mmCIF file of C-alpha atoms in Angstrom:
data_model
loop_
_atom_site.group_PDB
_atom_site.id
_atom_site.type_symbol
_atom_site.label_atom_id
_atom_site.label_comp_id
_atom_site.label_asym_id
_atom_site.label_seq_id
_atom_site.Cartn_x
_atom_site.Cartn_y
_atom_site.Cartn_z
ATOM 1 C CA UNK P 1 64.640 168.358 -47.510
ATOM 2 C CA UNK P 2 61.170 168.842 -49.137
ATOM 3 C CA UNK P 3 62.361 171.564 -51.191
ATOM 4 C CA UNK P 4 65.136 169.495 -52.408
ATOM 5 C CA UNK P 5 62.789 166.409 -53.245
ATOM 6 C CA UNK P 6 60.525 168.911 -55.093
ATOM 7 C CA UNK P 7 63.570 170.235 -57.218
ATOM 8 C CA UNK P 8 64.771 166.898 -57.889
ATOM 9 C CA UNK P 9 61.317 165.787 -59.331
ATOM 10 C CA UNK P 10 61.107 168.754 -61.527
ATOM 11 C CA UNK P 11 64.676 168.134 -62.811
ATOM 12 C CA UNK P 12 63.480 164.494 -63.427
ATOM 13 C CA UNK P 13 60.600 165.558 -65.397
ATOM 14 C CA UNK P 14 62.539 168.182 -67.392
ATOM 15 C CA UNK P 15 64.972 165.560 -68.336
ATOM 16 C CA UNK P 16 62.171 163.106 -69.222
ATOM 17 C CA UNK P 17 60.631 165.855 -71.786
ATOM 18 C CA UNK P 18 64.190 167.029 -73.081
ATOM 19 C CA UNK P 19 65.157 163.528 -74.054
ATOM 20 C CA UNK P 20 62.695 162.532 -76.852
ATOM 21 C CA UNK P 21 62.891 166.410 -77.943
ATOM 22 C CA UNK P 22 66.805 165.897 -78.509
ATOM 23 C CA UNK P 23 66.822 162.277 -79.628
ATOM 24 C CA UNK P 24 63.792 162.430 -82.130
ATOM 25 C CA UNK P 25 62.057 165.655 -82.722
ATOM 26 C CA UNK P 26 65.340 167.611 -83.531
ATOM 27 C CA UNK P 27 66.394 165.169 -86.127
ATOM 28 C CA UNK P 28 63.051 165.383 -87.821
ATOM 29 C CA UNK P 29 61.447 162.218 -86.285
ATOM 30 C CA UNK P 30 58.632 163.099 -86.271
ATOM 31 C CA UNK P 31 58.016 166.057 -88.644
ATOM 32 C CA UNK P 32 56.466 168.960 -86.878
ATOM 33 C CA UNK P 33 52.933 168.059 -88.209
ATOM 34 C CA UNK P 34 53.092 164.874 -86.282
ATOM 35 C CA UNK P 35 54.637 166.012 -83.040
ATOM 36 C CA UNK P 36 51.755 164.171 -81.075
ATOM 37 C CA UNK P 37 53.799 161.210 -81.469
ATOM 38 C CA UNK P 38 56.178 162.493 -78.766
ATOM 39 C CA UNK P 39 53.753 161.346 -76.392
ATOM 40 C CA UNK P 40 54.317 157.569 -77.220
ATOM 41 C CA UNK P 41 58.084 158.148 -76.856
ATOM 42 C CA UNK P 42 58.234 160.068 -73.396
ATOM 43 C CA UNK P 43 57.350 156.927 -71.381
ATOM 44 C CA UNK P 44 60.326 154.996 -73.029
ATOM 45 C CA UNK P 45 62.941 157.854 -73.713
ATOM 46 C CA UNK P 46 62.154 159.951 -70.681
ATOM 47 C CA UNK P 47 61.716 157.276 -67.911
ATOM 48 C CA UNK P 48 64.676 155.125 -69.465
ATOM 49 C CA UNK P 49 67.013 158.126 -69.432
ATOM 50 C CA UNK P 50 65.894 159.330 -65.936
ATOM 51 C CA UNK P 51 66.576 155.734 -64.791
ATOM 52 C CA UNK P 52 70.093 155.899 -66.482
ATOM 53 C CA UNK P 53 71.030 158.718 -64.774
ATOM 54 C CA UNK P 54 69.691 157.825 -61.233
ATOM 55 C CA UNK P 55 71.593 154.530 -61.492
ATOM 56 C CA UNK P 56 74.834 155.964 -62.578
ATOM 57 C CA UNK P 57 74.724 158.973 -60.271
ATOM 58 C CA UNK P 58 74.419 156.448 -57.265
ATOM 59 C CA UNK P 59 77.094 154.294 -58.760
ATOM 60 C CA UNK P 60 79.467 157.264 -59.201
ATOM 61 C CA UNK P 61 80.763 155.686 -62.688
ATOM 62 C CA UNK P 62 80.666 159.229 -64.588
ATOM 63 C CA UNK P 63 80.282 159.678 -68.320
ATOM 64 C CA UNK P 64 81.437 156.201 -68.833
ATOM 65 C CA UNK P 65 78.496 154.810 -67.023
ATOM 66 C CA UNK P 66 76.283 157.200 -68.972
ATOM 67 C CA UNK P 67 77.401 155.899 -72.186
ATOM 68 C CA UNK P 68 77.287 152.241 -71.420
ATOM 69 C CA UNK P 69 73.840 152.392 -69.821
ATOM 70 C CA UNK P 70 72.765 154.596 -72.773
ATOM 71 C CA UNK P 71 73.878 151.852 -75.218
ATOM 72 C CA UNK P 72 72.248 149.385 -73.128
ATOM 73 C CA UNK P 73 68.987 151.637 -73.518
ATOM 74 C CA UNK P 74 69.434 151.571 -77.194
ATOM 75 C CA UNK P 75 69.393 147.993 -77.239
ATOM 76 C CA UNK P 76 66.235 147.911 -75.398
ATOM 77 C CA UNK P 77 64.526 150.130 -77.754
ATOM 78 C CA UNK P 78 66.104 148.986 -80.998
ATOM 79 C CA UNK P 79 66.564 145.275 -80.276
ATOM 80 C CA UNK P 80 63.627 144.271 -77.954
ATOM 81 C CA UNK P 81 60.977 146.895 -78.222
ATOM 82 C CA UNK P 82 61.005 147.939 -82.099
ATOM 83 C CA UNK P 83 63.266 144.688 -82.925
ATOM 84 C CA UNK P 84 64.735 146.979 -85.679
ATOM 85 C CA UNK P 85 68.400 145.343 -85.165
ATOM 86 C CA UNK P 86 67.076 142.114 -86.712
ATOM 87 C CA UNK P 87 64.145 142.847 -88.691
ATOM 88 C CA UNK P 88 64.657 142.150 -92.445
ATOM 89 C CA UNK P 89 62.178 144.796 -93.636
ATOM 90 C CA UNK P 90 61.964 147.609 -91.088
ATOM 91 C CA UNK P 91 63.258 150.944 -92.624
ATOM 92 C CA UNK P 92 65.065 148.978 -95.191
ATOM 93 C CA UNK P 93 67.876 148.570 -92.868
ATOM 94 C CA UNK P 94 68.568 144.964 -93.839
ATOM 95 C CA UNK P 95 69.944 146.270 -97.279
ATOM 96 C CA UNK P 96 72.189 148.911 -95.760
ATOM 97 C CA UNK P 97 74.961 146.370 -95.262
ATOM 98 C CA UNK P 98 75.511 142.640 -94.759
ATOM 99 C CA UNK P 99 73.466 141.064 -91.789
ATOM 100 C CA UNK P 100 75.776 139.586 -89.248
ATOM 101 C CA UNK P 101 74.490 136.796 -86.800
ATOM 102 C CA UNK P 102 70.965 137.892 -88.082
ATOM 103 C CA UNK P 103 71.589 141.639 -87.026
ATOM 104 C CA UNK P 104 71.450 144.585 -89.419
ATOM 105 C CA UNK P 105 75.055 145.565 -89.113
ATOM 106 C CA UNK P 106 75.154 149.164 -90.199
ATOM 107 C CA UNK P 107 71.978 150.119 -88.555
ATOM 108 C CA UNK P 108 73.207 148.512 -85.308
ATOM 109 C CA UNK P 109 76.506 150.601 -85.566
ATOM 110 C CA UNK P 110 74.473 153.625 -86.008
ATOM 111 C CA UNK P 111 71.796 153.302 -83.484
ATOM 112 C CA UNK P 112 73.387 151.934 -80.576
ATOM 113 C CA UNK P 113 75.990 154.640 -80.135
ATOM 114 C CA UNK P 114 73.516 157.056 -81.233
ATOM 115 C CA UNK P 115 71.197 156.552 -78.435
ATOM 116 C CA UNK P 116 74.344 156.413 -75.981
ATOM 117 C CA UNK P 117 74.850 160.034 -77.067
ATOM 118 C CA UNK P 118 71.750 161.782 -78.103
ATOM 119 C CA UNK P 119 69.147 159.801 -76.067
ATOM 120 C CA UNK P 120 71.266 159.604 -72.955
ATOM 121 C CA UNK P 121 74.528 161.830 -72.540
ATOM 122 C CA UNK P 122 73.321 165.072 -74.212
ATOM 123 C CA UNK P 123 70.083 165.183 -72.560
ATOM 124 C CA UNK P 124 71.517 164.460 -69.316
ATOM 125 C CA UNK P 125 74.297 167.144 -69.786
ATOM 126 C CA UNK P 126 71.678 169.865 -70.796
ATOM 127 C CA UNK P 127 69.697 169.175 -67.778
ATOM 128 C CA UNK P 128 72.488 169.351 -65.448
ATOM 129 C CA UNK P 129 73.620 172.609 -66.909
ATOM 130 C CA UNK P 130 70.057 173.987 -66.604
ATOM 131 C CA UNK P 131 69.800 172.826 -62.829
ATOM 132 C CA UNK P 132 73.431 172.867 -61.668
ATOM 133 C CA UNK P 133 72.589 172.821 -57.984
ATOM 134 C CA UNK P 134 71.571 169.151 -58.452
ATOM 135 C CA UNK P 135 74.073 168.108 -60.810
ATOM 136 C CA UNK P 136 76.183 165.900 -58.492
ATOM 137 C CA UNK P 137 73.176 164.070 -56.620
ATOM 138 C CA UNK P 138 70.308 161.816 -57.951
ATOM 139 C CA UNK P 139 66.946 163.546 -58.576
ATOM 140 C CA UNK P 140 64.947 161.063 -57.223
ATOM 141 C CA UNK P 141 64.651 158.535 -54.099
ATOM 142 C CA UNK P 142 64.472 154.751 -54.369
ATOM 143 C CA UNK P 143 60.774 154.842 -54.949
ATOM 144 C CA UNK P 144 60.925 157.478 -57.620
ATOM 145 C CA UNK P 145 64.023 155.300 -59.362
ATOM 146 C CA UNK P 146 61.624 152.199 -59.285
ATOM 147 C CA UNK P 147 58.839 154.053 -60.676
ATOM 148 C CA UNK P 148 60.816 155.302 -63.542
ATOM 149 C CA UNK P 149 62.032 151.678 -64.183
ATOM 150 C CA UNK P 150 58.499 150.509 -64.248
ATOM 151 C CA UNK P 151 57.358 153.509 -66.683
ATOM 152 C CA UNK P 152 60.305 152.361 -68.698
ATOM 153 C CA UNK P 153 59.309 148.926 -69.184
ATOM 154 C CA UNK P 154 55.684 150.059 -69.699
ATOM 155 C CA UNK P 155 56.971 152.503 -72.489
ATOM 156 C CA UNK P 156 58.612 149.774 -74.306
ATOM 157 C CA UNK P 157 55.772 147.637 -74.298
ATOM 158 C CA UNK P 158 53.803 150.670 -75.610
ATOM 159 C CA UNK P 159 55.989 151.177 -78.354
ATOM 160 C CA UNK P 160 55.933 147.467 -79.239
ATOM 161 C CA UNK P 161 52.278 147.324 -79.363
ATOM 162 C CA UNK P 162 51.472 150.636 -81.222
ATOM 163 C CA UNK P 163 54.350 151.812 -83.420
ATOM 164 C CA UNK P 164 55.774 148.546 -84.334
ATOM 165 C CA UNK P 165 52.449 147.063 -85.384
ATOM 166 C CA UNK P 166 52.013 149.888 -88.042
ATOM 167 C CA UNK P 167 55.474 150.091 -89.445
ATOM 168 C CA UNK P 168 56.670 146.368 -89.082
ATOM 169 C CA UNK P 169 53.524 144.301 -88.737
ATOM 170 C CA UNK P 170 54.013 140.529 -88.149
ATOM 171 C CA UNK P 171 57.697 140.465 -87.295
ATOM 172 C CA UNK P 172 58.725 138.682 -84.299
ATOM 173 C CA UNK P 173 62.581 138.457 -83.473
ATOM 174 C CA UNK P 174 63.889 134.961 -82.958
ATOM 175 C CA UNK P 175 64.349 133.864 -79.591
ATOM 176 C CA UNK P 176 68.084 133.600 -79.911
ATOM 177 C CA UNK P 177 68.276 137.233 -81.225
ATOM 178 C CA UNK P 178 66.253 138.388 -78.092
ATOM 179 C CA UNK P 179 68.307 136.652 -75.633
ATOM 180 C CA UNK P 180 71.397 137.921 -77.053
ATOM 181 C CA UNK P 181 69.932 141.573 -76.912
ATOM 182 C CA UNK P 182 69.112 140.894 -73.204
ATOM 183 C CA UNK P 183 72.506 139.408 -72.280
ATOM 184 C CA UNK P 184 74.152 142.401 -73.961
ATOM 185 C CA UNK P 185 71.671 144.869 -71.947
ATOM 186 C CA UNK P 186 72.842 143.087 -68.632
ATOM 187 C CA UNK P 187 76.487 143.065 -69.551
ATOM 188 C CA UNK P 188 76.567 146.786 -70.368
ATOM 189 C CA UNK P 189 74.475 147.660 -67.454
ATOM 190 C CA UNK P 190 76.714 145.932 -65.031
ATOM 191 C CA UNK P 191 79.949 147.252 -66.656
ATOM 192 C CA UNK P 192 78.133 150.912 -66.626
ATOM 193 C CA UNK P 193 77.446 150.510 -62.850
ATOM 194 C CA UNK P 194 81.005 149.082 -61.925
ATOM 195 C CA UNK P 195 83.540 150.791 -64.288
ATOM 196 C CA UNK P 196 84.600 153.772 -62.335
ATOM 197 C CA UNK P 197 86.690 156.466 -63.960
ATOM 198 C CA UNK P 198 90.424 155.412 -63.850
ATOM 199 C CA UNK P 199 92.650 158.151 -62.224
ATOM 200 C CA UNK P 200 95.858 159.164 -64.015
ATOM 201 C CA UNK P 201 94.759 159.281 -67.522
ATOM 202 C CA UNK P 202 97.203 161.547 -69.498
ATOM 203 C CA UNK P 203 95.565 164.890 -70.224
ATOM 204 C CA UNK P 204 95.589 167.253 -73.290
ATOM 205 C CA UNK P 205 94.934 170.740 -73.129
ATOM 206 C CA UNK P 206 91.453 171.314 -74.258
ATOM 207 C CA UNK P 207 90.696 173.552 -77.532
ATOM 208 C CA UNK P 208 88.690 176.917 -76.848
ATOM 209 C CA UNK P 209 84.869 176.328 -76.321
ATOM 210 C CA UNK P 210 84.149 177.438 -79.872
ATOM 211 C CA UNK P 211 86.615 174.888 -81.410
ATOM 212 C CA UNK P 212 85.079 172.035 -79.237
ATOM 213 C CA UNK P 213 81.710 173.073 -80.644
ATOM 214 C CA UNK P 214 83.056 172.735 -84.235
ATOM 215 C CA UNK P 215 84.779 169.421 -82.980
ATOM 216 C CA UNK P 216 81.238 168.358 -81.835
ATOM 217 C CA UNK P 217 79.489 169.404 -84.980
ATOM 218 C CA UNK P 218 81.942 167.611 -87.379
ATOM 219 C CA UNK P 219 82.083 164.436 -85.289
ATOM 220 C CA UNK P 220 78.276 164.165 -85.247
ATOM 221 C CA UNK P 221 77.631 165.149 -88.871
ATOM 222 C CA UNK P 222 80.437 162.738 -90.084
ATOM 223 C CA UNK P 223 79.231 159.636 -87.924
ATOM 224 C CA UNK P 224 75.555 160.170 -89.061
ATOM 225 C CA UNK P 225 76.581 160.601 -92.788
ATOM 226 C CA UNK P 226 78.975 157.738 -92.694
ATOM 227 C CA UNK P 227 76.161 155.392 -91.717
ATOM 228 C CA UNK P 228 72.767 156.535 -92.651
ATOM 229 C CA UNK P 229 71.807 156.216 -96.294
ATOM 230 C CA UNK P 230 70.502 159.704 -97.631
ATOM 231 C CA UNK P 231 69.889 161.554 -100.846
ATOM 232 C CA UNK P 232 68.407 158.386 -102.456
ATOM 233 C CA UNK P 233 71.219 156.110 -101.457
ATOM 234 C CA UNK P 234 70.422 152.515 -100.402
ATOM 235 C CA UNK P 235 73.624 151.856 -98.495
ATOM 236 C CA UNK P 236 75.840 154.366 -96.479
ATOM 237 C CA UNK P 237 77.760 157.035 -98.240
ATOM 238 C CA UNK P 238 76.466 156.057 -101.691
ATOM 239 C CA UNK P 239 78.483 152.834 -101.429
ATOM 240 C CA UNK P 240 77.454 149.433 -103.296
ATOM 241 C CA UNK P 241 77.959 146.065 -102.176
ATOM 242 C CA UNK P 242 80.965 145.289 -100.122
ATOM 243 C CA UNK P 243 82.363 148.634 -100.188
ATOM 244 C CA UNK P 244 80.110 149.463 -97.466
ATOM 245 C CA UNK P 245 82.938 148.336 -95.177
ATOM 246 C CA UNK P 246 84.620 151.638 -95.756
ATOM 247 C CA UNK P 247 82.098 154.091 -94.216
ATOM 248 C CA UNK P 248 81.448 151.714 -91.529
ATOM 249 C CA UNK P 249 85.151 151.457 -90.738
ATOM 250 C CA UNK P 250 85.505 155.114 -91.008
ATOM 251 C CA UNK P 251 82.650 155.848 -88.557
ATOM 252 C CA UNK P 252 84.186 153.436 -86.092
ATOM 253 C CA UNK P 253 87.519 155.304 -86.298
ATOM 254 C CA UNK P 254 85.667 158.684 -85.852
ATOM 255 C CA UNK P 255 83.900 157.369 -82.856
ATOM 256 C CA UNK P 256 86.780 155.854 -81.069
ATOM 257 C CA UNK P 257 89.141 159.051 -81.768
ATOM 258 C CA UNK P 258 86.260 161.381 -80.486
ATOM 259 C CA UNK P 259 86.191 159.353 -77.439
ATOM 260 C CA UNK P 260 89.960 159.174 -77.001
ATOM 261 C CA UNK P 261 90.359 163.105 -77.372
ATOM 262 C CA UNK P 262 87.254 163.798 -75.014
ATOM 263 C CA UNK P 263 88.709 161.538 -72.420
ATOM 264 C CA UNK P 264 91.890 163.432 -72.483
ATOM 265 C CA UNK P 265 90.620 166.939 -72.865
ATOM 266 C CA UNK P 266 88.389 166.245 -69.676
ATOM 267 C CA UNK P 267 91.287 164.705 -67.656
ATOM 268 C CA UNK P 268 93.558 167.709 -66.754
ATOM 269 C CA UNK P 269 90.793 169.807 -65.048
ATOM 270 C CA UNK P 270 90.836 172.605 -67.701
ATOM 271 C CA UNK P 271 87.382 171.435 -69.137
ATOM 272 C CA UNK P 272 84.730 173.671 -68.090
ATOM 273 C CA UNK P 273 80.719 174.056 -68.314
ATOM 274 C CA UNK P 274 81.383 176.310 -71.400
ATOM 275 C CA UNK P 275 83.405 173.523 -73.287
ATOM 276 C CA UNK P 276 80.580 170.905 -72.448
ATOM 277 C CA UNK P 277 77.780 173.256 -73.697
ATOM 278 C CA UNK P 278 79.640 174.155 -76.779
ATOM 279 C CA UNK P 279 80.376 170.564 -77.660
ATOM 280 C CA UNK P 280 76.783 169.536 -77.178
ATOM 281 C CA UNK P 281 75.413 172.290 -79.041
ATOM 282 C CA UNK P 282 77.646 171.890 -82.025
ATOM 283 C CA UNK P 283 76.485 168.337 -82.260
ATOM 284 C CA UNK P 284 72.943 169.108 -81.752
ATOM 285 C CA UNK P 285 73.065 171.726 -84.536
ATOM 286 C CA UNK P 286 74.829 169.389 -86.999
ATOM 287 C CA UNK P 287 72.375 166.433 -85.921
ATOM 288 C CA UNK P 288 69.404 168.936 -86.997
ATOM 289 C CA UNK P 289 71.309 169.774 -90.179
ATOM 290 C CA UNK P 290 71.717 166.204 -90.998
ATOM 291 C CA UNK P 291 67.997 165.596 -90.395
ATOM 292 C CA UNK P 292 67.253 168.349 -92.946
ATOM 293 C CA UNK P 293 69.197 166.426 -95.454
ATOM 294 C CA UNK P 294 68.081 162.917 -94.754
ATOM 295 C CA UNK P 295 64.478 162.864 -92.888
ATOM 296 C CA UNK P 296 62.611 165.616 -94.707
ATOM 297 C CA UNK P 297 60.458 164.581 -97.649
ATOM 298 C CA UNK P 298 58.335 167.878 -98.366
ATOM 299 C CA UNK P 299 58.923 171.509 -98.247
ATOM 300 C CA UNK P 300 56.753 171.862 -95.397
ATOM 301 C CA UNK P 301 58.602 169.263 -93.476
ATOM 302 C CA UNK P 302 62.083 170.945 -94.267
ATOM 303 C CA UNK P 303 60.491 174.366 -92.937
ATOM 304 C CA UNK P 304 59.177 172.874 -89.885
ATOM 305 C CA UNK P 305 62.644 171.056 -89.140
ATOM 306 C CA UNK P 306 64.311 174.346 -89.808
ATOM 307 C CA UNK P 307 62.148 176.292 -87.437
ATOM 308 C CA UNK P 308 62.834 173.542 -84.881
ATOM 309 C CA UNK P 309 66.367 174.098 -85.302
ATOM 310 C CA UNK P 310 66.240 177.847 -85.153
ATOM 311 C CA UNK P 311 64.480 177.419 -81.740
ATOM 312 C CA UNK P 312 66.729 174.967 -80.507
ATOM 313 C CA UNK P 313 69.731 177.191 -81.236
ATOM 314 C CA UNK P 314 68.040 180.309 -79.443
ATOM 315 C CA UNK P 315 67.354 177.974 -76.430
ATOM 316 C CA UNK P 316 71.016 176.814 -76.442
ATOM 317 C CA UNK P 317 72.308 180.377 -76.739
ATOM 318 C CA UNK P 318 70.123 181.369 -73.758
ATOM 319 C CA UNK P 319 71.699 178.489 -71.843
ATOM 320 C CA UNK P 320 74.949 179.547 -72.871
ATOM 321 C CA UNK P 321 74.454 183.036 -71.505
ATOM 322 C CA UNK P 322 73.386 181.381 -68.023
ATOM 323 C CA UNK P 323 76.489 179.051 -68.103
ATOM 324 C CA UNK P 324 79.065 182.046 -68.975
ATOM 325 C CA UNK P 325 77.258 184.142 -66.009
ATOM 326 C CA UNK P 326 77.471 181.464 -63.532
ATOM 327 C CA UNK P 327 81.034 180.513 -62.880
ATOM 328 C CA UNK P 328 81.467 176.852 -62.287
ATOM 329 C CA UNK P 329 84.322 174.494 -60.920
ATOM 330 C CA UNK P 330 86.506 172.928 -63.561
ATOM 331 C CA UNK P 331 85.434 169.668 -64.445
ATOM 332 C CA UNK P 332 86.832 166.205 -65.349
ATOM 333 C CA UNK P 333 85.431 162.773 -66.101
ATOM 334 C CA UNK P 334 84.775 161.925 -62.675
ATOM 335 C CA UNK P 335 82.219 164.549 -62.440
ATOM 336 C CA UNK P 336 79.129 165.078 -64.359
ATOM 337 C CA UNK P 337 80.451 167.832 -66.564
#
């Protein structure tokens, strides 16, 4: 029992460290020369996603729960801590697309699913593949889960009083916006802890792992490129005015199609750990490639992110050798893949 507790705590710590590396560092936020900023993000990212996994694992809601609670996490960070979902000045996001109900619409469409996937699902998947013996159980006891929740809240407050005061000083979201964000967090959390995987979903034979990796890369790059202005653009996909609805709609269709395919690929019991790792690896590599295009301002930053991407790819390859060498049961959506 003591050995299991120790392994669980180590796995939780590993997840807490992996999460900000995946969500921020491998995208070029921050650049390598400012890597110390990760210390500000580990409390909110790390503890937040550990909390997501602990709650979902106890509730037994699988990847549906992870994605819904990951979206709730994204609203806490972007809507309540940074308040970037509604700020008229931060990141220039208010100019990306028309604001809807006081929210930066394109920014919200980008960031909430981004956190569900890259801040929650991918780090949890990688940690479960690294520590497969604990994939089907919580890492922590009840006290550890409460501690993770406490650190998460403190981390959100830390982000509010440090990062926000330097990049968006003086802005406070209206009370109605904050109440709406809080209500959305509650609804997503309740849904994520109650909506168990539905049996009997029609299945489709999954592609080969290599093809799953290409699919992950195309889906991730396409989604990011459809919503995040880059290359000097002020609106997504170099659009102007109302034409922004085109890339926003394309991103929504891409996300729904990817979710539909993955649900059916994983429903028939033929989806394996190799598929899962290939999918995540493709998405991560494309994610870093997009960061090179959009998030690097100097040659030094580009070289730094390229080095990060190379190291990440090597580590994923090493994990792939481990996954290939250790046969695992075939998976479906009712399990942690």
